[in-house]
C-alpha positions as protocol buffer text, in pm:
chain_id: "A"
residue {
  index: 1
  type: MET
  ca { x: 12 y: -10 z: 20 }
}
residue {
  index: 2
  type: VAL
  ca { x: 139 y: 369 z: -98 }
}
residue {
  index: 3
  type: THR
  ca { x: 54 y: 678 z: -9 }
}
residue {
  index: 4
  type: LEU
  ca { x: 69 y: 912 z: -249 }
}
residue {
  index: 5
  type: VAL
  ca { x: 146 y: 1280 z: -263 }
}
residue {
  index: 6
  type: VAL
  ca { x: 20 y: 1513 z: -579 }
}
residue {
  index: 7
  type: ALA
  ca { x: 171 y: 1837 z: -670 }
}
residue {
  index: 8
  type: THR
  ca { x: 131 y: 2065 z: -960 }
}
residue {
  index: 9
  type: THR
  ca { x: 395 y: 2240 z: -1161 }
}
residue {
  index: 10
  type: THR
  ca { x: 212 y: 2572 z: -1216 }
}
residue {
  index: 11
  type: ASP
  ca { x: 173 y: 2671 z: -846 }
}
residue {
  index: 12
  type: PRO
  ca { x: 435 y: 2774 z: -644 }
}
residue {
  index: 13
  type: ALA
  ca { x: 197 y: 2673 z: -326 }
}
residue {
  index: 14
  type: SER
  ca { x: 188 y: 2292 z: -435 }
}
residue {
  index: 15
  type: LEU
  ca { x: 556 y: 2216 z: -636 }
}
residue {
  index: 16
  type: ASN
  ca { x: 738 y: 2427 z: -364 }
}
residue {
  index: 17
  type: PRO
  ca { x: 664 y: 2186 z: -37 }
}
residue {
  index: 18
  type: ALA
  ca { x: 719 y: 1912 z: -303 }
}
residue {
  index: 19
  type: ASN
  ca { x: 1072 y: 1999 z: -416 }
}
residue {
  index: 20
  type: ALA
  ca { x: 1172 y: 2122 z: -34 }
}
residue {
  index: 21
  type: LEU
  ca { x: 1008 y: 1680 z: 124 }
}
residue {
  index: 22
  type: LEU
  ca { x: 1220 y: 1532 z: -230 }
}
residue {
  index: 23
  type: ALA
  ca { x: 1531 y: 1772 z: -59 }
}
residue {
  index: 24
  type: MET
  ca { x: 1507 y: 1543 z: 171 }
}
residue {
  index: 25
  type: PRO
  ca { x: 1712 y: 1179 z: 270 }
}
residue {
  index: 26
  type: GLY
  ca { x: 1584 y: 883 z: 60 }
}
residue {
  index: 27
  type: TRP
  ca { x: 1410 y: 1025 z: -265 }
}
residue {
  index: 28
  type: HIS
  ca { x: 1462 y: 811 z: -582 }
}
residue {
  index: 29
  type: PRO
  ca { x: 1292 y: 766 z: -875 }
}
residue {
  index: 30
  type: GLY
  ca { x: 948 y: 612 z: -887 }
}
residue {
  index: 31
  type: PRO
  ca { x: 788 y: 405 z: -1088 }
}
residue {
  index: 32
  type: SER
  ca { x: 721 y: 531 z: -1445 }
}
residue {
  index: 33
  type: PHE
  ca { x: 339 y: 671 z: -1463 }
}
residue {
  index: 34
  type: GLN
  ca { x: 183 y: 841 z: -1716 }
}
residue {
  index: 35
  type: GLU
  ca { x: 268 y: 1104 z: -2016 }
}
residue {
  index: 36
  type: GLY
  ca { x: 292 y: 1427 z: -1779 }
}
residue {
  index: 37
  type: PHE
  ca { x: 403 y: 1319 z: -1473 }
}
residue {
  index: 38
  type: LYS
  ca { x: 700 y: 1232 z: -1288 }
}
residue {
  index: 39
  type: SER
  ca { x: 738 y: 985 z: -1006 }
}
residue {
  index: 40
  type: PHE
  ca { x: 943 y: 999 z: -642 }
}
residue {
  index: 41
  type: ALA
  ca { x: 912 y: 717 z: -413 }
}
residue {
  index: 42
  type: ASN
  ca { x: 1099 y: 736 z: -31 }
}
residue {
  index: 43
  type: GLN
  ca { x: 986 y: 339 z: 160 }
}
residue {
  index: 44
  type: GLY
  ca { x: 596 y: 383 z: 124 }
}
residue {
  index: 45
  type: VAL
  ca { x: 603 y: 713 z: -10 }
}
residue {
  index: 46
  type: ARG
  ca { x: 488 y: 827 z: -424 }
}
residue {
  index: 47
  type: VAL
  ca { x: 568 y: 1176 z: -473 }
}
residue {
  index: 48
  type: LEU
  ca { x: 332 y: 1300 z: -834 }
}
residue {
  index: 49
  type: LEU
  ca { x: 408 y: 1590 z: -1016 }
}
residue {
  index: 50
  type: HIS
  ca { x: 211 y: 1718 z: -1338 }
}
residue {
  index: 51
  type: ASP
  ca { x: 150 y: 1986 z: -1503 }
}
residue {
  index: 52
  type: LYS
  ca { x: -224 y: 2089 z: -1484 }
}
residue {
  index: 53
  type: GLY
  ca { x: -447 y: 2218 z: -1229 }
}
residue {
  index: 54
  type: ILE
  ca { x: -439 y: 2027 z: -919 }
}
residue {
  index: 55
  type: VAL
  ca { x: -836 y: 1988 z: -928 }
}
residue {
  index: 56
  type: GLU
  ca { x: -827 y: 1853 z: -1324 }
}
residue {
  index: 57
  type: GLU
  ca { x: -620 y: 1514 z: -1262 }
}
residue {
  index: 58
  type: ASP
  ca { x: -963 y: 1258 z: -1194 }
}
residue {
  index: 59
  type: HIS
  ca { x: -958 y: 949 z: -1068 }
}
residue {
  index: 60
  type: LEU
  ca { x: -543 y: 932 z: -967 }
}
residue {
  index: 61
  type: ASP
  ca { x: -563 y: 708 z: -747 }
}
residue {
  index: 62
  type: GLN
  ca { x: -750 y: 428 z: -1038 }
}
residue {
  index: 63
  type: ARG
  ca { x: -547 y: 559 z: -1267 }
}
residue {
  index: 64
  type: TRP
  ca { x: -154 y: 488 z: -1042 }
}
residue {
  index: 65
  type: GLU
  ca { x: -318 y: 100 z: -924 }
}
residue {
  index: 66
  type: GLU
  ca { x: -388 y: -1 z: -1277 }
}
residue {
  index: 67
  type: VAL
  ca { x: -39 y: 163 z: -1485 }
}
residue {
  index: 68
  type: THR
  ca { x: 184 y: 77 z: -1132 }
}
residue {
  index: 69
  type: GLY
  ca { x: 17 y: -220 z: -1034 }
}
residue {
  index: 70
  type: GLU
  ca { x: 88 y: 2 z: -603 }
}
residue {
  index: 71
  type: PRO
  ca { x: -247 y: -20 z: -454 }
}
residue {
  index: 72
  type: VAL
  ca { x: -339 y: 331 z: -286 }
}
residue {
  index: 73
  type: HIS
  ca { x: -378 y: 383 z: 78 }
}
residue {
  index: 74
  type: GLU
  ca { x: -458 y: 742 z: 18 }
}
residue {
  index: 75
  type: VAL
  ca { x: -392 y: 1057 z: -96 }
}
residue {
  index: 76
  type: ILE
  ca { x: -266 y: 1393 z: -14 }
}
residue {
  index: 77
  type: PHE
  ca { x: -302 y: 1684 z: -207 }
}
residue {
  index: 78
  type: LEU
  ca { x: -57 y: 2025 z: -225 }
}
residue {
  index: 79
  type: SER
  ca { x: -206 y: 2334 z: -351 }
}
residue {
  index: 80
  type: LYS
  ca { x: -264 y: 2713 z: -270 }
}
residue {
  index: 81
  type: HIS
  ca { x: -516 y: 2820 z: -103 }
}
residue {
  index: 82
  type: THR
  ca { x: -756 y: 3199 z: -213 }
}
residue {
  index: 83
  type: ALA
  ca { x: -963 y: 3392 z: 39 }
}
residue {
  index: 84
  type: VAL
  ca { x: -1104 y: 3720 z: -4 }
}
residue {
  index: 85
  type: SER
  ca { x: -957 y: 3788 z: 293 }
}
residue {
  index: 86
  type: ASN
  ca { x: -626 y: 3733 z: 152 }
}
residue {
  index: 87
  type: ARG
  ca { x: -492 y: 3627 z: 514 }
}
residue {
  index: 88
  type: PRO
  ca { x: -210 y: 3399 z: 517 }
}
residue {
  index: 89
  type: ALA
  ca { x: -299 y: 3062 z: 664 }
}
residue {
  index: 90
  type: LEU
  ca { x: -220 y: 2695 z: 625 }
}
residue {
  index: 91
  type: THR
  ca { x: -521 y: 2495 z: 622 }
}
residue {
  index: 92
  type: VAL
  ca { x: -620 y: 2099 z: 575 }
}
residue {
  index: 93
  type: HIS
  ca { x: -938 y: 1960 z: 435 }
}
residue {
  index: 94
  type: PRO
  ca { x: -1136 y: 1710 z: 289 }
}
residue {
  index: 95
  type: ILE
  ca { x: -1266 y: 1677 z: -37 }
}
residue {
  index: 96
  type: GLY
  ca { x: -1614 y: 1697 z: -250 }
}
residue {
  index: 97
  type: VAL
  ca { x: -1917 y: 1874 z: -433 }
}
residue {
  index: 98
  type: PRO
  ca { x: -2210 y: 1605 z: -219 }
}
residue {
  index: 99
  type: HIS
  ca { x: -2422 y: 1914 z: -244 }
}
residue {
  index: 100
  type: LEU
  ca { x: -2423 y: 1965 z: -585 }
}
residue {
  index: 101
  type: ARG
  ca { x: -2766 y: 1848 z: -827 }
}
residue {
  index: 102
  type: GLU
  ca { x: -2677 y: 1614 z: -1131 }
}
residue {
  index: 103
  type: ASP
  ca { x: -2664 y: 1909 z: -1365 }
}
residue {
  index: 104
  type: GLU
  ca { x: -2448 y: 2104 z: -1234 }
}
residue {
  index: 105
  type: ILE
  ca { x: -2091 y: 2170 z: -1316 }
}
residue {
  index: 106
  type: PRO
  ca { x: -1840 y: 2157 z: -1004 }
}
residue {
  index: 107
  type: PRO
  ca { x: -1719 y: 2477 z: -1084 }
}
residue {
  index: 108
  type: GLN
  ca { x: -1378 y: 2352 z: -913 }
}
residue {
  index: 109
  type: GLY
  ca { x: -1358 y: 2047 z: -1013 }
}
residue {
  index: 110
  type: GLY
  ca { x: -1524 y: 1733 z: -908 }
}
residue {
  index: 111
  type: LYS
  ca { x: -1873 y: 1526 z: -922 }
}
residue {
  index: 112
  type: PRO
  ca { x: -2162 y: 1594 z: -868 }
}
residue {
  index: 113
  type: GLY
  ca { x: -2290 y: 1382 z: -526 }
}
residue {
  index: 114
  type: TRP
  ca { x: -2003 y: 1280 z: -425 }
}
residue {
  index: 115
  type: ALA
  ca { x: -1776 y: 1246 z: -147 }
}
residue {
  index: 116
  type: ALA
  ca { x: -1470 y: 1112 z: -120 }
}
residue {
  index: 117
  type: PRO
  ca { x: -1388 y: 950 z: 221 }
}
residue {
  index: 118
  type: PRO
  ca { x: -1167 y: 1171 z: 426 }
}
residue {
  index: 119
  type: ASN
  ca { x: -830 y: 1131 z: 519 }
}
residue {
  index: 120
  type: PRO
  ca { x: -820 y: 1023 z: 889 }
}
residue {
  index: 121
  type: ARG
  ca { x: -515 y: 1189 z: 897 }
}
residue {
  index: 122
  type: ILE
  ca { x: -690 y: 1565 z: 900 }
}
residue {
  index: 123
  type: GLY
  ca { x: -764 y: 1595 z: 1240 }
}
residue {
  index: 124
  type: PRO
  ca { x: -461 y: 1492 z: 1413 }
}
residue {
  index: 125
  type: TRP
  ca { x: -195 y: 1661 z: 1051 }
}
residue {
  index: 126
  type: LEU
  ca { x: -413 y: 1944 z: 1203 }
}
residue {
  index: 127
  type: ARG
  ca { x: -253 y: 2000 z: 1509 }
}
residue {
  index: 128
  type: LEU
  ca { x: 49 y: 1890 z: 1412 }
}
residue {
  index: 129
  type: LEU
  ca { x: 86 y: 2122 z: 1154 }
}
residue {
  index: 130
  type: LYS
  ca { x: -25 y: 2410 z: 1414 }
}
residue {
  index: 131
  type: ASN
  ca { x: 304 y: 2273 z: 1658 }
}
residue {
  index: 132
  type: ILE
  ca { x: 504 y: 2248 z: 1359 }
}
residue {
  index: 133
  type: ALA
  ca { x: 402 y: 2613 z: 1233 }
}
residue {
  index: 134
  type: ARG
  ca { x: 465 y: 2752 z: 1636 }
}
residue {
  index: 135
  type: SER
  ca { x: 789 y: 2584 z: 1600 }
}
residue {
  index: 136
  type: HIS
  ca { x: 928 y: 2731 z: 1266 }
}
residue {
  index: 137
  type: ASN
  ca { x: 729 y: 3103 z: 1377 }
}
residue {
  index: 138
  type: LEU
  ca { x: 413 y: 3137 z: 1092 }
}
residue {
  index: 139
  type: VAL
  ca { x: 197 y: 3212 z: 1432 }
}
residue {
  index: 140
  type: PRO
  ca { x: 75 y: 3386 z: 1486 }
}
residue {
  index: 141
  type: GLU
  ca { x: 77 y: 3545 z: 1128 }
}
residue {
  index: 142
  type: PHE
  ca { x: -7 y: 3258 z: 948 }
}
residue {
  index: 143
  type: GLU
  ca { x: -376 y: 3095 z: 1038 }
}
residue {
  index: 144
  type: ILE
  ca { x: -374 y: 2711 z: 1140 }
}
residue {
  index: 145
  type: THR
  ca { x: -761 y: 2617 z: 1065 }
}
residue {
  index: 146
  type: LEU
  ca { x: -950 y: 2374 z: 852 }
}
residue {
  index: 147
  type: GLU
  ca { x: -1148 y: 2416 z: 612 }
}
residue {
  index: 148
  type: GLY
  ca { x: -1522 y: 2277 z: 423 }
}
residue {
  index: 149
  type: THR
  ca { x: -1505 y: 2082 z: 222 }
}
residue {
  index: 150
  type: HIS
  ca { x: -1505 y: 2129 z: -170 }
}
residue {
  index: 151
  type: HIS
  ca { x: -1397 y: 2152 z: -531 }
}
residue {
  index: 152
  type: GLY
  ca { x: -1198 y: 1821 z: -679 }
}
residue {
  index: 153
  type: PRO
  ca { x: -1076 y: 1622 z: -820 }
}
residue {
  index: 154
  type: VAL
  ca { x: -1268 y: 1286 z: -777 }
}
residue {
  index: 155
  type: THR
  ca { x: -1081 y: 1021 z: -540 }
}
residue {
  index: 156
  type: HIS
  ca { x: -1177 y: 708 z: -433 }
}
residue {
  index: 157
  type: LYS
  ca { x: -918 y: 669 z: -142 }
}
residue {
  index: 158
  type: PRO
  ca { x: -900 y: 891 z: 191 }
}
residue {
  index: 159
  type: THR
  ca { x: -825 y: 1238 z: 45 }
}
residue {
  index: 160
  type: MET
  ca { x: -692 y: 1521 z: 188 }
}
residue {
  index: 161
  type: PHE
  ca { x: -566 y: 1837 z: 49 }
}
residue {
  index: 162
  type: ILE
  ca { x: -328 y: 2062 z: 222 }
}
residue {
  index: 163
  type: GLU
  ca { x: -266 y: 2424 z: 121 }
}
residue {
  index: 164
  type: ILE
  ca { x: -64 y: 2754 z: 147 }
}
residue {
  index: 165
  type: GLY
  ca { x: -312 y: 3046 z: 157 }
}
residue {
  index: 166
  type: SER
  ca { x: -367 y: 3331 z: 38 }
}
residue {
  index: 167
  type: THR
  ca { x: -228 y: 3526 z: -203 }
}
residue {
  index: 168
  type: GLU
  ca { x: 113 y: 3517 z: -477 }
}
residue {
  index: 169
  type: GLU
  ca { x: 288 y: 3651 z: -190 }
}
residue {
  index: 170
  type: TYR
  ca { x: 257 y: 3368 z: 67 }
}
residue {
  index: 171
  type: TRP
  ca { x: 240 y: 3109 z: -210 }
}
residue {
  index: 172
  type: LYS
  ca { x: 571 y: 3153 z: -233 }
}
residue {
  index: 173
  type: ARG
  ca { x: 702 y: 3151 z: 113 }
}
residue {
  index: 174
  type: GLN
  ca { x: 993 y: 2896 z: 131 }
}
residue {
  index: 175
  type: ASP
  ca { x: 903 y: 2927 z: 464 }
}
residue {
  index: 176
  type: ALA
  ca { x: 560 y: 2776 z: 505 }
}
residue {
  index: 177
  type: ALA
  ca { x: 686 y: 2543 z: 204 }
}
residue {
  index: 178
  type: HIS
  ca { x: 900 y: 2385 z: 443 }
}
residue {
  index: 179
  type: VAL
  ca { x: 695 y: 2366 z: 711 }
}
residue {
  index: 180
  type: ILE
  ca { x: 428 y: 2163 z: 487 }
}
residue {
  index: 181
  type: ALA
  ca { x: 739 y: 1979 z: 389 }
}
residue {
  index: 182
  type: LEU
  ca { x: 777 y: 1881 z: 751 }
}
residue {
  index: 183
  type: LEU
  ca { x: 457 y: 1798 z: 804 }
}
residue {
  index: 184
  type: VAL
  ca { x: 409 y: 1534 z: 503 }
}
residue {
  index: 185
  type: TRP
  ca { x: 753 y: 1405 z: 595 }
}
residue {
  index: 186
  type: GLU
  ca { x: 720 y: 1374 z: 997 }
}
residue {
  index: 187
  type: GLY
  ca { x: 293 y: 1292 z: 989 }
}
residue {
  index: 188
  type: LEU
  ca { x: 422 y: 980 z: 692 }
}
residue {
  index: 189
  type: GLY
  ca { x: 704 y: 811 z: 941 }
}
residue {
  index: 190
  type: LEU
  ca { x: 963 y: 861 z: 669 }
}
residue {
  index: 191
  type: GLY
  ca { x: 1237 y: 1006 z: 890 }
}
residue {
  index: 192
  type: GLY
  ca { x: 1159 y: 741 z: 1137 }
}
residue {
  index: 193
  type: GLY
  ca { x: 912 y: 795 z: 1374 }
}
residue {
  index: 194
  type: ALA
  ca { x: 618 y: 616 z: 1388 }
}
residue {
  index: 195
  type: ALA
  ca { x: 276 y: 835 z: 1125 }
}
residue {
  index: 196
  type: VAL
  ca { x: 106 y: 1073 z: 1306 }
}
residue {
  index: 197
  type: GLY
  ca { x: -277 y: 1029 z: 1234 }
}
residue {
  index: 198
  type: ASN
  ca { x: -352 y: 602 z: 1113 }
}
residue {
  index: 199
  type: TRP
  ca { x: -650 y: 507 z: 1151 }
}
residue {
  index: 200
  type: SER
  ca { x: -736 y: 131 z: 1298 }
}
residue {
  index: 201
  type: ARG
  ca { x: -1064 y: -1 z: 1427 }
}
residue {
  index: 202
  type: GLU
  ca { x: -804 y: -76 z: 1780 }
}
residue {
  index: 203
  type: ASN
  ca { x: -777 y: 311 z: 1863 }
}
residue {
  index: 204
  type: ASP
  ca { x: -900 y: 352 z: 2251 }
}
residue {
  index: 205
  type: LYS
  ca { x: -1061 y: 620 z: 2098 }
}
residue {
  index: 206
  type: LYS
  ca { x: -1305 y: 574 z: 1806 }
}
residue {
  index: 207
  type: ARG
  ca { x: -1605 y: 886 z: 1792 }
}
residue {
  index: 208
  type: VAL
  ca { x: -1527 y: 1106 z: 1444 }
}
residue {
  index: 209
  type: LEU
  ca { x: -1671 y: 1463 z: 1385 }
}
residue {
  index: 210
  type: LEU
  ca { x: -1944 y: 1484 z: 1116 }
}
residue {
  index: 211
  type: GLY
  ca { x: -1907 y: 1832 z: 1089 }
}
residue {
  index: 212
  type: ILE
  ca { x: -2286 y: 2003 z: 1005 }
}
residue {
  index: 213
  type: GLY
  ca { x: -2291 y: 2373 z: 936 }
}
residue {
  index: 214
  type: GLY
  ca { x: -2113 y: 2688 z: 983 }
}
residue {
  index: 215
  type: GLY
  ca { x: -1893 y: 2867 z: 805 }
}
residue {
  index: 216
  type: HIS
  ca { x: -1559 y: 2766 z: 536 }
}
residue {
  index: 217
  type: TYR
  ca { x: -1330 y: 2749 z: 846 }
}
residue {
  index: 218
  type: ALA
  ca { x: -1551 y: 2534 z: 1099 }
}
residue {
  index: 219
  type: PRO
  ca { x: -1456 y: 2746 z: 1389 }
}
residue {
  index: 220
  type: ARG
  ca { x: -1671 y: 2567 z: 1610 }
}
residue {
  index: 221
  type: HIS
  ca { x: -1600 y: 2265 z: 1493 }
}
residue {
  index: 222
  type: MET
  ca { x: -1227 y: 2364 z: 1459 }
}
residue {
  index: 223
  type: ASP
  ca { x: -1298 y: 2439 z: 1877 }
}
residue {
  index: 224
  type: ILE
  ca { x: -1297 y: 2052 z: 1953 }
}
residue {
  index: 225
  type: VAL
  ca { x: -1098 y: 1931 z: 1645 }
}
residue {
  index: 226
  type: LEU
  ca { x: -781 y: 2106 z: 1835 }
}
residue {
  index: 227
  type: LYS
  ca { x: -795 y: 1821 z: 2170 }
}
residue {
  index: 228
  type: ASP
  ca { x: -611 y: 1554 z: 2088 }
}
residue {
  index: 229
  type: GLY
  ca { x: -781 y: 1248 z: 2031 }
}
residue {
  index: 230
  type: VAL
  ca { x: -1022 y: 1358 z: 1788 }
}
residue {
  index: 231
  type: TRP
  ca { x: -1073 y: 1284 z: 1453 }
}
residue {
  index: 232
  type: VAL
  ca { x: -1255 y: 1487 z: 1192 }
}
residue {
  index: 233
  type: GLY
  ca { x: -1461 y: 1284 z: 887 }
}
residue {
  index: 234
  type: HIS
  ca { x: -1622 y: 1516 z: 623 }
}
residue {
  index: 235
  type: LEU
  ca { x: -1671 y: 1947 z: 674 }
}
residue {
  index: 236
  type: LEU
  ca { x: -2028 y: 2046 z: 531 }
}
residue {
  index: 237
  type: SER
  ca { x: -2026 y: 2413 z: 569 }
}
residue {
  index: 238
  type: GLY
  ca { x: -2387 y: 2628 z: 479 }
}
residue {
  index: 239
  type: TYR
  ca { x: -2320 y: 2646 z: 187 }
}
residue {
  index: 240
  type: SER
  ca { x: -2284 y: 2282 z: 122 }
}
residue {
  index: 241
  type: LEU
  ca { x: -2631 y: 2239 z: 245 }
}
residue {
  index: 242
  type: PRO
  ca { x: -2905 y: 2431 z: 10 }
}
residue {
  index: 243
  type: MET
  ca { x: -3205 y: 2447 z: 208 }
}
residue {
  index: 244
  type: GLU
  ca { x: -3547 y: 2595 z: 100 }
}
residue {
  index: 245
  type: ASP
  ca { x: -3703 y: 2810 z: 295 }
}
residue {
  index: 246
  type: PRO
  ca { x: -4058 y: 2649 z: 372 }
}
residue {
  index: 247
  type: SER
  ca { x: -4206 y: 3036 z: 484 }
}
residue {
  index: 248
  type: LEU
  ca { x: -4137 y: 3105 z: 57 }
}
residue {
  index: 249
  type: SER
  ca { x: -4301 y: 2782 z: -75 }
}
residue {
  index: 250
  type: LYS
  ca { x: -4566 y: 2770 z: 214 }
}
residue {
  index: 251
  type: VAL
  ca { x: -4475 y: 2425 z: 291 }
}
residue {
  index: 252
  type: GLU
  ca { x: -4558 y: 2275 z: 652 }
}
residue {
  index: 253
  type: GLU
  ca { x: -4202 y: 2280 z: 855 }
}
residue {
  index: 254
  type: HIS
  ca { x: -4113 y: 1937 z: 789 }
}
residue {
  index: 255
  type: ALA
  ca { x: -3751 y: 1764 z: 691 }
}
residue {
  index: 256
  type: LYS
  ca { x: -3973 y: 1599 z: 427 }
}
residue {
  index: 257
  type: GLU
  ca { x: -4092 y: 1945 z: 284 }
}
residue {
  index: 258
  type: ILE
  ca { x: -3788 y: 2101 z: 294 }
}
residue {
  index: 259
  type: GLY
  ca { x: -3699 y: 2160 z: -90 }
}
residue {
  index: 260
  type: GLY
  ca { x: -3314 y: 2082 z: -189 }
}
residue {
  index: 261
  type: THR
  ca { x: -2992 y: 1881 z: -184 }
}
residue {
  index: 262
  type: TRP
  ca { x: -2921 y: 1954 z: 178 }
}
residue {
  index: 263
  type: ARG
  ca { x: -3060 y: 1584 z: 256 }
}
residue {
  index: 264
  type: GLU
  ca { x: -2859 y: 1438 z: -33 }
}
residue {
  index: 265
  type: SER
  ca { x: -2509 y: 1607 z: 120 }
}
residue {
  index: 266
  type: ILE
  ca { x: -2511 y: 1472 z: 409 }
}
residue {
  index: 267
  type: LYS
  ca { x: -2638 y: 1134 z: 354 }
}
residue {
  index: 268
  type: ALA
  ca { x: -2338 y: 1106 z: 97 }
}
residue {
  index: 269
  type: ALA
  ca { x: -2073 y: 1304 z: 346 }
}
residue {
  index: 270
  type: PHE
  ca { x: -2151 y: 1065 z: 602 }
}
residue {
  index: 271
  type: GLU
  ca { x: -2160 y: 740 z: 397 }
}
residue {
  index: 272
  type: ALA
  ca { x: -1807 y: 836 z: 320 }
}
residue {
  index: 273
  type: THR
  ca { x: -1690 y: 936 z: 682 }
}
residue {
  index: 274
  type: ARG
  ca { x: -1795 y: 591 z: 746 }
}
residue {
  index: 275
  type: LEU
  ca { x: -1632 y: 446 z: 465 }
}
residue {
  index: 276
  type: ALA
  ca { x: -1264 y: 621 z: 581 }
}
residue {
  index: 277
  type: PHE
  ca { x: -1309 y: 537 z: 1002 }
}
residue {
  index: 278
  type: PRO
  ca { x: -1469 y: 121 z: 972 }
}
residue {
  index: 279
  type: GLY
  ca { x: -1557 y: 33 z: 1298 }
}
residue {
  index: 280
  type: GLY
  ca { x: -1563 y: 430 z: 1360 }
}
residue {
  index: 281
  type: GLU
  ca { x: -1906 y: 629 z: 1608 }
}
residue {
  index: 282
  type: ILE
  ca { x: -1953 y: 867 z: 1334 }
}
residue {
  index: 283
  type: LEU
  ca { x: -2111 y: 1206 z: 1580 }
}
residue {
  index: 284
  type: ALA
  ca { x: -2261 y: 1450 z: 1370 }
}
residue {
  index: 285
  type: HIS
  ca { x: -2202 y: 1812 z: 1584 }
}
residue {
  index: 286
  type: LEU
  ca { x: -2441 y: 2110 z: 1438 }
}
residue {
  index: 287
  type: ASP
  ca { x: -2302 y: 2444 z: 1450 }
}
residue {
  index: 288
  type: GLN
  ca { x: -2631 y: 2545 z: 1657 }
}
residue {
  index: 289
  type: LYS
  ca { x: -2542 y: 2917 z: 1573 }
}
residue {
  index: 290
  type: SER
  ca { x: -2574 y: 2925 z: 1196 }
}
residue {
  index: 291
  type: PHE
  ca { x: -2877 y: 2735 z: 1155 }
}
residue {
  index: 292
  type: LYS
  ca { x: -3257 y: 2905 z: 1245 }
}
residue {
  index: 293
  type: GLY
  ca { x: -3520 y: 2709 z: 1393 }
}
residue {
  index: 294
  type: TRP
  ca { x: -3696 y: 2543 z: 1071 }
}
residue {
  index: 295
  type: GLN
  ca { x: -3331 y: 2457 z: 941 }
}
residue {
  index: 296
  type: LYS
  ca { x: -3203 y: 2308 z: 1254 }
}
residue {
  index: 297
  type: ASN
  ca { x: -3501 y: 2141 z: 1348 }
}
residue {
  index: 298
  type: ALA
  ca { x: -3543 y: 1980 z: 970 }
}
residue {
  index: 299
  type: ILE
  ca { x: -3163 y: 1840 z: 1013 }
}
residue {
  index: 300
  type: THR
  ca { x: -3188 y: 1662 z: 1362 }
}
residue {
  index: 301
  type: ALA
  ca { x: -3543 y: 1521 z: 1190 }
}
residue {
  index: 302
  type: PHE
  ca { x: -3378 y: 1409 z: 887 }
}
residue {
  index: 303
  type: LEU
  ca { x: -3016 y: 1269 z: 1055 }
}
residue {
  index: 304
  type: GLY
  ca { x: -3315 y: 1118 z: 1379 }
}
residue {
  index: 305
  type: GLU
  ca { x: -3478 y: 951 z: 1074 }
}
residue {
  index: 306
  type: GLN
  ca { x: -3038 y: 781 z: 895 }
}
residue {
  index: 307
  type: ASN
  ca { x: -2993 y: 703 z: 1253 }
}
residue {
  index: 308
  type: ILE
  ca { x: -2674 y: 951 z: 1256 }
}
residue {
  index: 309
  type: THR
  ca { x: -2623 y: 1046 z: 1656 }
}
residue {
  index: 310
  type: ILE
  ca { x: -2581 y: 1363 z: 1720 }
}
residue {
  index: 311
  type: GLY
  ca { x: -2274 y: 1485 z: 1955 }
}
residue {
  index: 312
  type: LYS
  ca { x: -2187 y: 1734 z: 2191 }
}
residue {
  index: 313
  type: PRO
  ca { x: -1875 y: 1857 z: 2263 }
}
residue {
  index: 314
  type: ASN
  ca { x: -1793 y: 1703 z: 2561 }
}
residue {
  index: 315
  type: ASP
  ca { x: -1874 y: 1367 z: 2381 }
}
residue {
  index: 316
  type: PHE
  ca { x: -1517 y: 1439 z: 2189 }
}
residue {
  index: 317
  type: ASN
  ca { x: -1295 y: 1407 z: 2475 }
}
């Protein structure tokens, strides 16, 4: 089983961390793959470089397995992050566009209704990233944060994005690139230490947070995830839960009557999270303050119908 670390040469926030990682000991040319790709190997890790947009190469995990014969355990993408605030940030997040209808075209890759299995390392690596960034004096200049589930490309194995934001000045920062490279190096145990964030049915703590509601940077979910031992699945921000206001359509405030793709989004995110954490106990954590009363009532009723347990902050201790 191999880990794919994917970067694009068109993005300095992707290429620079990849180059910093490849400058560390033990790398050698990896298996030949497909035209437009270079690969490098170190133990059970494969770095793939390509020259397209980071969200454009779908099914990389399946294609790698078909061409090389190496089964893929997980996929980690390195990328830039953009934000209206332009604030410097290092971010980690799962991927998918589970809220889009079949006739909609995803603006940043992916497939409507799809959510990749979230990489179990997301929570542990967020905490590790915060520690490494602090030790290299990037905090408080850089915010260390989760992002909600969004964009592609389509993958089938547990996947995460690690990003540097939020403007060209910061995308090119070599100190930020070095911190991301260290995160991957230490997190995958390439330096000889234990890898961080390996999920196992035998883990003492098996509760996994499925974030529902809130803003893109999931602040109320973040408060929980920063605690040691918390695992993270998908994070559905408000925009991933399209709900039609019943007062506008004059329907009763009942989950089955409220239009929008919010139900499909929750179901896809839950199933993908359950797939990523076999044997885990998936608990939905609602950002209560982000919902109107009718929204909270509908979501709570739907979660009950789906036998999805709602967790309170103390349930994740």
